[in-house]
Amino acid sequence: FEAILEETLIKRSQQKKRTSPLNYKERVFVLTKSRLTYYEGRAEKKFRKGSIDLQRVRCVEIVRNGGLVIPCENKYPFQVVYDTNTLYIFAPSNESRSAWVQNMKEEIKNNPQIVTKFHPQFWQGEWLCCGQEDKLALGCEEYNL
Ligand code: 4IP
Ligand code: ZN
């Protein structure tokens, strides 16, 4: 499976459990036609930490930080929404972020469950864009693939 993109980026923990910590980890991200996979370490010593089936992805878009300080080195966030989870990834430059968002949008464009609306800002105990307190609340801005 050929890589479309491969780059070291930073991710925020998805906090799948109520007790999950909020932290930021440097991971090697690899995009193929079917999956987005992230690894700890590199080359022959890399260990797979997570992998998302692109067929389950409902939205890929940049995140506006609305004046909030981004607590990691990379300052260009984007989001990958799949099932009921949101993965926040931080790119080192606008060019890098655009490449990831554009390439991922291309791969998900025929998915049946693409959102009609999304949240343009972060989830931080509430949606910073619209103030809704339900993590699964309907998005507040029109989504364009
Ligand atoms: C972990 O924190 C890492 O951030 C995981 O990221 C993350 O998994 C976990 O979130 C979080 O609890 P510790 O390393 O301090 O335990 P990674 O897998 O890249 O190491 P995600 O799901 O974000 O991959 P939860 O919510 O899965 O527990
Ligand atoms: Zn919102």
Short mmCIF file of N, CA and C and ligand atoms in Angstrom, two decimals:
data_model
loop_
_atom_site.label_atom_id
_atom_site.label_comp_id
_atom_site.label_asym_id
_atom_site.label_seq_id
_atom_site.Cartn_x
_atom_site.Cartn_y
_atom_site.Cartn_z
N PHE A 1 0.83 -1.19 0.00
CA PHE A 1 0.00 0.00 0.00
C PHE A 1 0.87 1.25 0.00
N GLU A 2 0.79 1.95 -1.08
CA GLU A 2 1.63 3.11 -1.30
C GLU A 2 1.20 4.32 -0.46
N ALA A 3 2.17 5.00 0.13
CA ALA A 3 1.84 6.19 0.92
C ALA A 3 1.58 7.38 0.01
N ILE A 4 0.46 8.07 0.25
CA ILE A 4 0.16 9.30 -0.48
C ILE A 4 0.90 10.45 0.20
N LEU A 5 0.91 10.42 1.54
CA LEU A 5 1.62 11.42 2.34
C LEU A 5 2.23 10.71 3.54
N GLU A 6 3.38 11.21 3.98
CA GLU A 6 4.00 10.71 5.20
C GLU A 6 4.74 11.87 5.84
N GLU A 7 4.46 12.14 7.11
CA GLU A 7 5.09 13.28 7.78
C GLU A 7 4.96 13.14 9.29
N THR A 8 5.93 13.68 10.01
CA THR A 8 5.85 13.74 11.46
C THR A 8 4.99 14.94 11.86
N LEU A 9 3.91 14.66 12.56
CA LEU A 9 2.95 15.68 12.99
C LEU A 9 2.70 15.46 14.48
N ILE A 10 1.90 16.35 15.07
CA ILE A 10 1.56 16.19 16.49
C ILE A 10 0.06 15.96 16.59
N LYS A 11 -0.34 15.04 17.45
CA LYS A 11 -1.77 14.78 17.66
C LYS A 11 -2.18 15.02 19.10
N ARG A 12 -3.42 15.42 19.27
CA ARG A 12 -4.00 15.52 20.62
C ARG A 12 -4.65 14.18 20.94
N SER A 13 -4.57 13.74 22.19
CA SER A 13 -5.23 12.49 22.56
C SER A 13 -6.73 12.62 22.30
N GLN A 14 -7.32 11.55 21.81
CA GLN A 14 -8.73 11.61 21.40
C GLN A 14 -9.69 11.57 22.57
N GLN A 15 -9.18 11.19 23.72
CA GLN A 15 -10.02 11.16 24.94
C GLN A 15 -11.30 10.35 24.72
N LYS A 16 -11.07 9.11 24.32
CA LYS A 16 -12.19 8.21 24.06
C LYS A 16 -12.90 7.81 25.34
N LYS A 17 -12.16 7.79 26.44
CA LYS A 17 -12.78 7.52 27.74
C LYS A 17 -12.85 8.81 28.55
N ARG A 18 -13.79 8.86 29.45
CA ARG A 18 -13.97 10.03 30.29
C ARG A 18 -12.70 10.32 31.10
N THR A 19 -11.96 9.25 31.41
CA THR A 19 -10.75 9.37 32.25
C THR A 19 -9.47 9.57 31.43
N SER A 20 -9.59 9.60 30.09
CA SER A 20 -8.40 9.75 29.25
C SER A 20 -7.70 11.08 29.50
N PRO A 21 -6.36 11.09 29.50
CA PRO A 21 -5.63 12.35 29.66
C PRO A 21 -5.72 13.22 28.41
N LEU A 22 -5.52 14.52 28.60
CA LEU A 22 -5.41 15.43 27.45
C LEU A 22 -3.92 15.67 27.25
N ASN A 23 -3.36 15.11 26.17
CA ASN A 23 -1.94 15.33 25.91
C ASN A 23 -1.66 15.36 24.40
N TYR A 24 -0.44 15.72 24.07
CA TYR A 24 -0.03 15.93 22.68
C TYR A 24 1.19 15.05 22.41
N LYS A 25 1.13 14.26 21.34
CA LYS A 25 2.23 13.34 21.02
C LYS A 25 2.68 13.53 19.58
N GLU A 26 4.01 13.47 19.41
CA GLU A 26 4.57 13.49 18.07
C GLU A 26 4.45 12.10 17.47
N ARG A 27 3.87 12.02 16.28
CA ARG A 27 3.67 10.73 15.62
C ARG A 27 3.99 10.86 14.14
N VAL A 28 4.44 9.76 13.53
CA VAL A 28 4.62 9.72 12.08
C VAL A 28 3.27 9.31 11.48
N PHE A 29 2.69 10.21 10.70
CA PHE A 29 1.41 9.93 10.06
C PHE A 29 1.64 9.45 8.63
N VAL A 30 0.90 8.41 8.25
CA VAL A 30 0.98 7.87 6.90
C VAL A 30 -0.43 7.77 6.33
N LEU A 31 -0.64 8.44 5.20
CA LEU A 31 -1.93 8.35 4.51
C LEU A 31 -1.80 7.44 3.30
N THR A 32 -2.67 6.42 3.23
CA THR A 32 -2.77 5.60 2.02
C THR A 32 -4.18 5.76 1.48
N LYS A 33 -4.49 5.07 0.39
CA LYS A 33 -5.84 5.15 -0.19
C LYS A 33 -6.91 4.67 0.78
N SER A 34 -6.54 3.79 1.70
CA SER A 34 -7.56 3.22 2.58
C SER A 34 -7.48 3.62 4.04
N ARG A 35 -6.31 4.10 4.51
CA ARG A 35 -6.18 4.36 5.95
C ARG A 35 -5.30 5.56 6.26
N LEU A 36 -5.57 6.16 7.44
CA LEU A 36 -4.66 7.12 8.05
C LEU A 36 -4.10 6.43 9.29
N THR A 37 -2.79 6.20 9.30
CA THR A 37 -2.16 5.44 10.39
C THR A 37 -1.09 6.30 11.04
N TYR A 38 -0.96 6.20 12.36
CA TYR A 38 0.11 6.95 13.03
C TYR A 38 0.97 6.04 13.88
N TYR A 39 2.26 6.37 13.85
CA TYR A 39 3.29 5.53 14.47
C TYR A 39 4.13 6.33 15.46
N GLU A 40 4.62 5.63 16.46
CA GLU A 40 5.59 6.21 17.40
C GLU A 40 6.97 5.82 16.89
N GLY A 41 7.92 6.76 16.93
CA GLY A 41 9.27 6.47 16.45
C GLY A 41 9.30 6.47 14.94
N ARG A 42 10.40 6.03 14.37
CA ARG A 42 10.51 6.09 12.91
C ARG A 42 11.28 4.91 12.33
N ALA A 43 11.26 4.85 11.01
CA ALA A 43 11.99 3.85 10.23
C ALA A 43 11.74 2.43 10.76
N GLU A 44 12.79 1.67 10.99
CA GLU A 44 12.65 0.25 11.32
C GLU A 44 12.16 0.04 12.76
N LYS A 45 12.19 1.13 13.56
CA LYS A 45 11.75 0.97 14.95
C LYS A 45 10.39 1.61 15.20
N LYS A 46 9.60 1.77 14.14
CA LYS A 46 8.34 2.45 14.40
C LYS A 46 7.23 1.47 14.83
N PHE A 47 6.41 1.98 15.74
CA PHE A 47 5.36 1.17 16.35
C PHE A 47 4.01 1.81 16.09
N ARG A 48 3.07 1.02 15.56
CA ARG A 48 1.76 1.56 15.20
C ARG A 48 0.92 1.87 16.45
N LYS A 49 0.50 3.11 16.57
CA LYS A 49 -0.31 3.52 17.72
C LYS A 49 -1.79 3.61 17.40
N GLY A 50 -2.10 3.91 16.16
CA GLY A 50 -3.51 4.02 15.81
C GLY A 50 -3.69 4.04 14.31
N SER A 51 -4.92 3.71 13.84
CA SER A 51 -5.19 3.67 12.42
C SER A 51 -6.68 3.89 12.19
N ILE A 52 -6.99 4.76 11.26
CA ILE A 52 -8.39 5.09 10.97
C ILE A 52 -8.71 4.65 9.56
N ASP A 53 -9.78 3.86 9.44
CA ASP A 53 -10.30 3.42 8.15
C ASP A 53 -10.95 4.63 7.47
N LEU A 54 -10.45 5.03 6.30
CA LEU A 54 -10.95 6.25 5.66
C LEU A 54 -12.43 6.16 5.31
N GLN A 55 -12.96 4.95 5.15
CA GLN A 55 -14.39 4.80 4.86
C GLN A 55 -15.27 5.27 6.01
N ARG A 56 -14.67 5.36 7.22
CA ARG A 56 -15.44 5.79 8.38
C ARG A 56 -15.34 7.30 8.61
N VAL A 57 -14.52 7.98 7.81
CA VAL A 57 -14.28 9.41 8.03
C VAL A 57 -15.44 10.23 7.48
N ARG A 58 -15.91 11.17 8.28
CA ARG A 58 -17.10 11.96 7.96
C ARG A 58 -16.77 13.42 7.64
N CYS A 59 -15.55 13.86 8.04
CA CYS A 59 -15.16 15.26 7.82
C CYS A 59 -13.66 15.39 8.03
N VAL A 60 -13.01 16.12 7.15
CA VAL A 60 -11.62 16.53 7.34
C VAL A 60 -11.59 18.02 7.05
N GLU A 61 -11.09 18.81 7.99
CA GLU A 61 -11.10 20.26 7.79
C GLU A 61 -10.09 20.92 8.73
N ILE A 62 -9.65 22.12 8.36
CA ILE A 62 -8.78 22.85 9.27
C ILE A 62 -9.59 23.28 10.50
N VAL A 63 -8.89 23.58 11.59
CA VAL A 63 -9.53 24.06 12.82
C VAL A 63 -9.07 25.50 13.03
N ARG A 64 -10.05 26.37 13.29
CA ARG A 64 -9.72 27.76 13.65
C ARG A 64 -9.50 27.78 15.15
N ASN A 65 -8.40 28.40 15.59
CA ASN A 65 -8.15 28.34 17.03
C ASN A 65 -8.72 29.53 17.79
N GLY A 66 -9.33 30.47 17.09
CA GLY A 66 -10.05 31.54 17.76
C GLY A 66 -9.28 32.24 18.87
N GLY A 67 -8.00 32.53 18.61
CA GLY A 67 -7.21 33.28 19.58
C GLY A 67 -6.64 32.44 20.72
N LEU A 68 -7.04 31.16 20.77
CA LEU A 68 -6.56 30.25 21.80
C LEU A 68 -5.07 29.94 21.57
N VAL A 69 -4.30 29.83 22.64
CA VAL A 69 -2.90 29.45 22.49
C VAL A 69 -2.83 27.94 22.25
N ILE A 70 -2.13 27.54 21.20
CA ILE A 70 -1.98 26.11 20.90
C ILE A 70 -0.80 25.56 21.71
N PRO A 71 -1.07 24.61 22.61
CA PRO A 71 -0.04 24.16 23.55
C PRO A 71 0.92 23.11 23.01
N CYS A 72 1.24 23.17 21.72
CA CYS A 72 2.29 22.30 21.20
C CYS A 72 3.04 23.08 20.13
N GLU A 73 4.14 22.50 19.66
CA GLU A 73 5.05 23.22 18.76
C GLU A 73 4.41 23.54 17.41
N ASN A 74 3.58 22.64 16.90
CA ASN A 74 2.97 22.85 15.58
C ASN A 74 1.69 23.66 15.71
N LYS A 75 1.57 24.69 14.91
CA LYS A 75 0.50 25.68 15.12
C LYS A 75 -0.61 25.64 14.07
N TYR A 76 -0.64 24.61 13.22
CA TYR A 76 -1.64 24.56 12.14
C TYR A 76 -2.53 23.33 12.29
N PRO A 77 -3.60 23.45 13.08
CA PRO A 77 -4.44 22.29 13.38
C PRO A 77 -5.45 21.94 12.29
N PHE A 78 -5.72 20.64 12.18
CA PHE A 78 -6.85 20.16 11.38
C PHE A 78 -7.51 19.00 12.11
N GLN A 79 -8.72 18.70 11.69
CA GLN A 79 -9.51 17.68 12.37
C GLN A 79 -9.91 16.57 11.43
N VAL A 80 -9.95 15.36 11.99
CA VAL A 80 -10.45 14.20 11.27
C VAL A 80 -11.59 13.63 12.11
N VAL A 81 -12.81 13.76 11.60
CA VAL A 81 -13.99 13.28 12.33
C VAL A 81 -14.38 11.93 11.75
N TYR A 82 -14.48 10.92 12.60
CA TYR A 82 -14.89 9.58 12.14
C TYR A 82 -15.70 8.94 13.24
N ASP A 83 -16.66 8.10 12.86
CA ASP A 83 -17.59 7.52 13.83
C ASP A 83 -18.03 8.65 14.78
N THR A 84 -17.81 8.47 16.10
CA THR A 84 -18.18 9.54 17.03
C THR A 84 -16.92 10.22 17.60
N ASN A 85 -15.77 10.04 16.96
CA ASN A 85 -14.51 10.61 17.47
C ASN A 85 -14.02 11.76 16.61
N THR A 86 -13.24 12.64 17.24
CA THR A 86 -12.54 13.69 16.49
C THR A 86 -11.06 13.61 16.84
N LEU A 87 -10.24 13.42 15.82
CA LEU A 87 -8.79 13.42 16.01
C LEU A 87 -8.26 14.78 15.57
N TYR A 88 -7.60 15.49 16.49
CA TYR A 88 -6.97 16.76 16.17
C TYR A 88 -5.50 16.54 15.88
N ILE A 89 -5.06 17.03 14.73
CA ILE A 89 -3.67 16.86 14.30
C ILE A 89 -3.10 18.25 14.03
N PHE A 90 -1.83 18.46 14.39
CA PHE A 90 -1.19 19.77 14.28
C PHE A 90 -0.01 19.68 13.32
N ALA A 91 -0.11 20.45 12.24
CA ALA A 91 0.93 20.47 11.21
C ALA A 91 1.90 21.62 11.48
N PRO A 92 3.14 21.50 10.96
CA PRO A 92 4.15 22.54 11.21
C PRO A 92 4.00 23.78 10.35
N SER A 93 3.20 23.72 9.30
CA SER A 93 3.05 24.88 8.42
C SER A 93 1.68 24.82 7.74
N ASN A 94 1.27 25.96 7.21
CA ASN A 94 0.01 26.00 6.49
C ASN A 94 0.05 25.12 5.25
N GLU A 95 1.22 25.06 4.59
CA GLU A 95 1.37 24.25 3.37
C GLU A 95 1.18 22.77 3.70
N SER A 96 1.80 22.34 4.80
CA SER A 96 1.67 20.95 5.23
C SER A 96 0.21 20.64 5.54
N ARG A 97 -0.42 21.51 6.30
CA ARG A 97 -1.82 21.28 6.67
C ARG A 97 -2.70 21.20 5.42
N SER A 98 -2.52 22.11 4.48
CA SER A 98 -3.32 22.10 3.26
C SER A 98 -3.16 20.79 2.50
N ALA A 99 -1.94 20.30 2.43
CA ALA A 99 -1.69 19.05 1.71
C ALA A 99 -2.45 17.89 2.37
N TRP A 100 -2.43 17.83 3.70
CA TRP A 100 -3.13 16.75 4.40
C TRP A 100 -4.64 16.88 4.21
N VAL A 101 -5.16 18.06 4.39
CA VAL A 101 -6.61 18.26 4.28
C VAL A 101 -7.08 17.96 2.85
N GLN A 102 -6.37 18.51 1.86
CA GLN A 102 -6.78 18.30 0.47
C GLN A 102 -6.70 16.84 0.06
N ASN A 103 -5.61 16.18 0.40
CA ASN A 103 -5.46 14.78 0.02
C ASN A 103 -6.47 13.89 0.73
N MET A 104 -6.75 14.19 1.99
CA MET A 104 -7.73 13.37 2.71
C MET A 104 -9.14 13.61 2.17
N LYS A 105 -9.46 14.86 1.85
CA LYS A 105 -10.77 15.16 1.27
C LYS A 105 -10.98 14.39 -0.03
N GLU A 106 -9.93 14.32 -0.82
CA GLU A 106 -9.99 13.58 -2.09
C GLU A 106 -10.33 12.11 -1.83
N GLU A 107 -9.73 11.52 -0.79
CA GLU A 107 -9.95 10.09 -0.52
C GLU A 107 -11.30 9.79 0.09
N ILE A 108 -11.92 10.79 0.75
CA ILE A 108 -13.22 10.51 1.43
C ILE A 108 -14.42 11.01 0.62
N LYS A 109 -14.17 11.59 -0.54
CA LYS A 109 -15.26 12.31 -1.22
C LYS A 109 -16.45 11.45 -1.58
N ASN A 110 -16.28 10.13 -1.71
CA ASN A 110 -17.41 9.27 -2.05
C ASN A 110 -18.02 8.57 -0.83
N ASN A 111 -17.57 8.96 0.39
CA ASN A 111 -18.15 8.34 1.59
C ASN A 111 -19.61 8.75 1.74
N PRO A 112 -20.47 7.80 2.13
CA PRO A 112 -21.89 8.10 2.23
C PRO A 112 -22.25 8.97 3.46
N GLN A 113 -21.45 8.88 4.52
CA GLN A 113 -21.85 9.53 5.78
C GLN A 113 -21.11 10.85 6.05
N ILE A 114 -20.72 11.55 4.99
CA ILE A 114 -20.08 12.86 5.13
C ILE A 114 -21.04 13.82 5.85
N VAL A 115 -20.51 14.61 6.77
CA VAL A 115 -21.36 15.54 7.52
C VAL A 115 -21.86 16.67 6.61
N THR A 116 -22.99 17.26 6.98
CA THR A 116 -23.45 18.46 6.26
C THR A 116 -22.95 19.70 6.99
N LYS A 117 -22.79 19.55 8.34
CA LYS A 117 -22.27 20.65 9.15
C LYS A 117 -21.18 20.12 10.08
N PHE A 118 -20.24 20.98 10.45
CA PHE A 118 -19.14 20.58 11.33
C PHE A 118 -18.86 21.70 12.33
N HIS A 119 -17.95 21.44 13.26
CA HIS A 119 -17.53 22.45 14.23
C HIS A 119 -16.17 23.00 13.83
N PRO A 120 -16.09 24.30 13.50
CA PRO A 120 -14.83 24.87 13.02
C PRO A 120 -13.77 25.12 14.10
N GLN A 121 -14.19 25.05 15.39
CA GLN A 121 -13.21 25.24 16.47
C GLN A 121 -13.11 23.97 17.33
N PHE A 122 -12.25 24.02 18.36
CA PHE A 122 -11.97 22.83 19.17
C PHE A 122 -13.10 22.46 20.12
N TRP A 123 -13.13 21.16 20.45
CA TRP A 123 -13.88 20.66 21.60
C TRP A 123 -12.95 20.79 22.80
N GLN A 124 -13.45 21.48 23.83
CA GLN A 124 -12.64 21.67 25.04
C GLN A 124 -13.61 21.65 26.23
N GLY A 125 -14.31 20.51 26.40
CA GLY A 125 -15.36 20.44 27.41
C GLY A 125 -16.65 21.04 26.91
N GLU A 126 -16.56 21.84 25.89
CA GLU A 126 -17.70 22.37 25.12
C GLU A 126 -17.14 22.72 23.75
N TRP A 127 -18.05 22.95 22.79
CA TRP A 127 -17.59 23.38 21.47
C TRP A 127 -17.28 24.87 21.52
N LEU A 128 -16.03 25.23 21.29
CA LEU A 128 -15.62 26.63 21.41
C LEU A 128 -16.25 27.52 20.34
N CYS A 129 -16.68 26.91 19.24
CA CYS A 129 -17.32 27.67 18.16
C CYS A 129 -18.74 28.10 18.51
N CYS A 130 -19.50 27.19 19.12
CA CYS A 130 -20.94 27.45 19.28
C CYS A 130 -21.41 27.30 20.71
N GLY A 131 -20.53 26.87 21.61
CA GLY A 131 -20.90 26.77 23.02
C GLY A 131 -21.73 25.56 23.39
N GLN A 132 -22.04 24.69 22.41
CA GLN A 132 -22.83 23.50 22.73
C GLN A 132 -22.01 22.59 23.65
N GLU A 133 -22.69 21.97 24.62
CA GLU A 133 -22.00 21.18 25.64
C GLU A 133 -22.05 19.67 25.38
N ASP A 134 -22.74 19.27 24.30
CA ASP A 134 -22.80 17.86 23.94
C ASP A 134 -21.75 17.62 22.85
N LYS A 135 -20.82 16.72 23.14
CA LYS A 135 -19.75 16.44 22.18
C LYS A 135 -20.30 15.98 20.82
N LEU A 136 -21.46 15.35 20.84
CA LEU A 136 -22.05 14.84 19.60
C LEU A 136 -23.05 15.82 18.99
N ALA A 137 -23.12 17.04 19.50
CA ALA A 137 -24.04 18.04 18.97
C ALA A 137 -23.77 18.31 17.49
N LEU A 138 -24.83 18.50 16.74
CA LEU A 138 -24.74 18.81 15.31
C LEU A 138 -23.80 19.99 15.09
N GLY A 139 -23.04 19.94 14.02
CA GLY A 139 -22.12 21.01 13.68
C GLY A 139 -22.81 22.34 13.50
N CYS A 140 -22.03 23.42 13.55
CA CYS A 140 -22.62 24.76 13.53
C CYS A 140 -22.23 25.53 12.27
N GLU A 141 -21.48 24.89 11.38
CA GLU A 141 -21.09 25.57 10.14
C GLU A 141 -21.20 24.59 8.98
N GLU A 142 -21.66 25.10 7.84
CA GLU A 142 -21.78 24.30 6.61
C GLU A 142 -20.43 23.66 6.26
N TYR A 143 -20.46 22.38 5.87
CA TYR A 143 -19.23 21.70 5.48
C TYR A 143 -19.14 21.57 3.96
N ASN A 144 -18.00 21.94 3.42
CA ASN A 144 -17.75 21.77 1.99
C ASN A 144 -16.55 20.87 1.76
N LEU A 145 -16.77 19.78 1.05
CA LEU A 145 -15.68 18.85 0.75
C LEU A 145 -14.65 19.49 -0.18
C1 4IP B 1 -2.64 8.41 25.61
O1 4IP B 1 -2.03 9.08 26.69
C2 4IP B 1 -2.02 8.84 24.30
O2 4IP B 1 -2.18 10.24 24.11
C3 4IP B 1 -2.72 8.11 23.17
O3 4IP B 1 -2.18 8.54 21.94
C4 4IP B 1 -4.21 8.36 23.16
O4 4IP B 1 -4.78 7.50 22.21
C5 4IP B 1 -4.84 8.04 24.48
O5 4IP B 1 -6.19 8.49 24.45
C6 4IP B 1 -4.14 8.70 25.65
O6 4IP B 1 -4.71 8.22 26.84
P1 4IP B 1 -0.84 8.34 27.52
O7 4IP B 1 0.22 8.01 26.51
O8 4IP B 1 -0.41 9.35 28.52
O9 4IP B 1 -1.48 7.13 28.08
P2 4IP B 1 -1.19 7.58 21.10
O10 4IP B 1 -2.02 6.38 20.74
O11 4IP B 1 -0.78 8.37 19.90
O12 4IP B 1 -0.06 7.25 22.01
P3 4IP B 1 -5.51 7.94 20.86
O13 4IP B 1 -6.83 7.28 20.92
O14 4IP B 1 -5.58 9.42 20.78
O15 4IP B 1 -4.65 7.34 19.79
P4 4IP B 1 -7.44 7.50 24.57
O16 4IP B 1 -8.63 8.37 24.58
O17 4IP B 1 -7.42 6.59 23.37
O18 4IP B 1 -7.25 6.77 25.85
ZN ZN B 2 -19.72 24.46 16.78
#
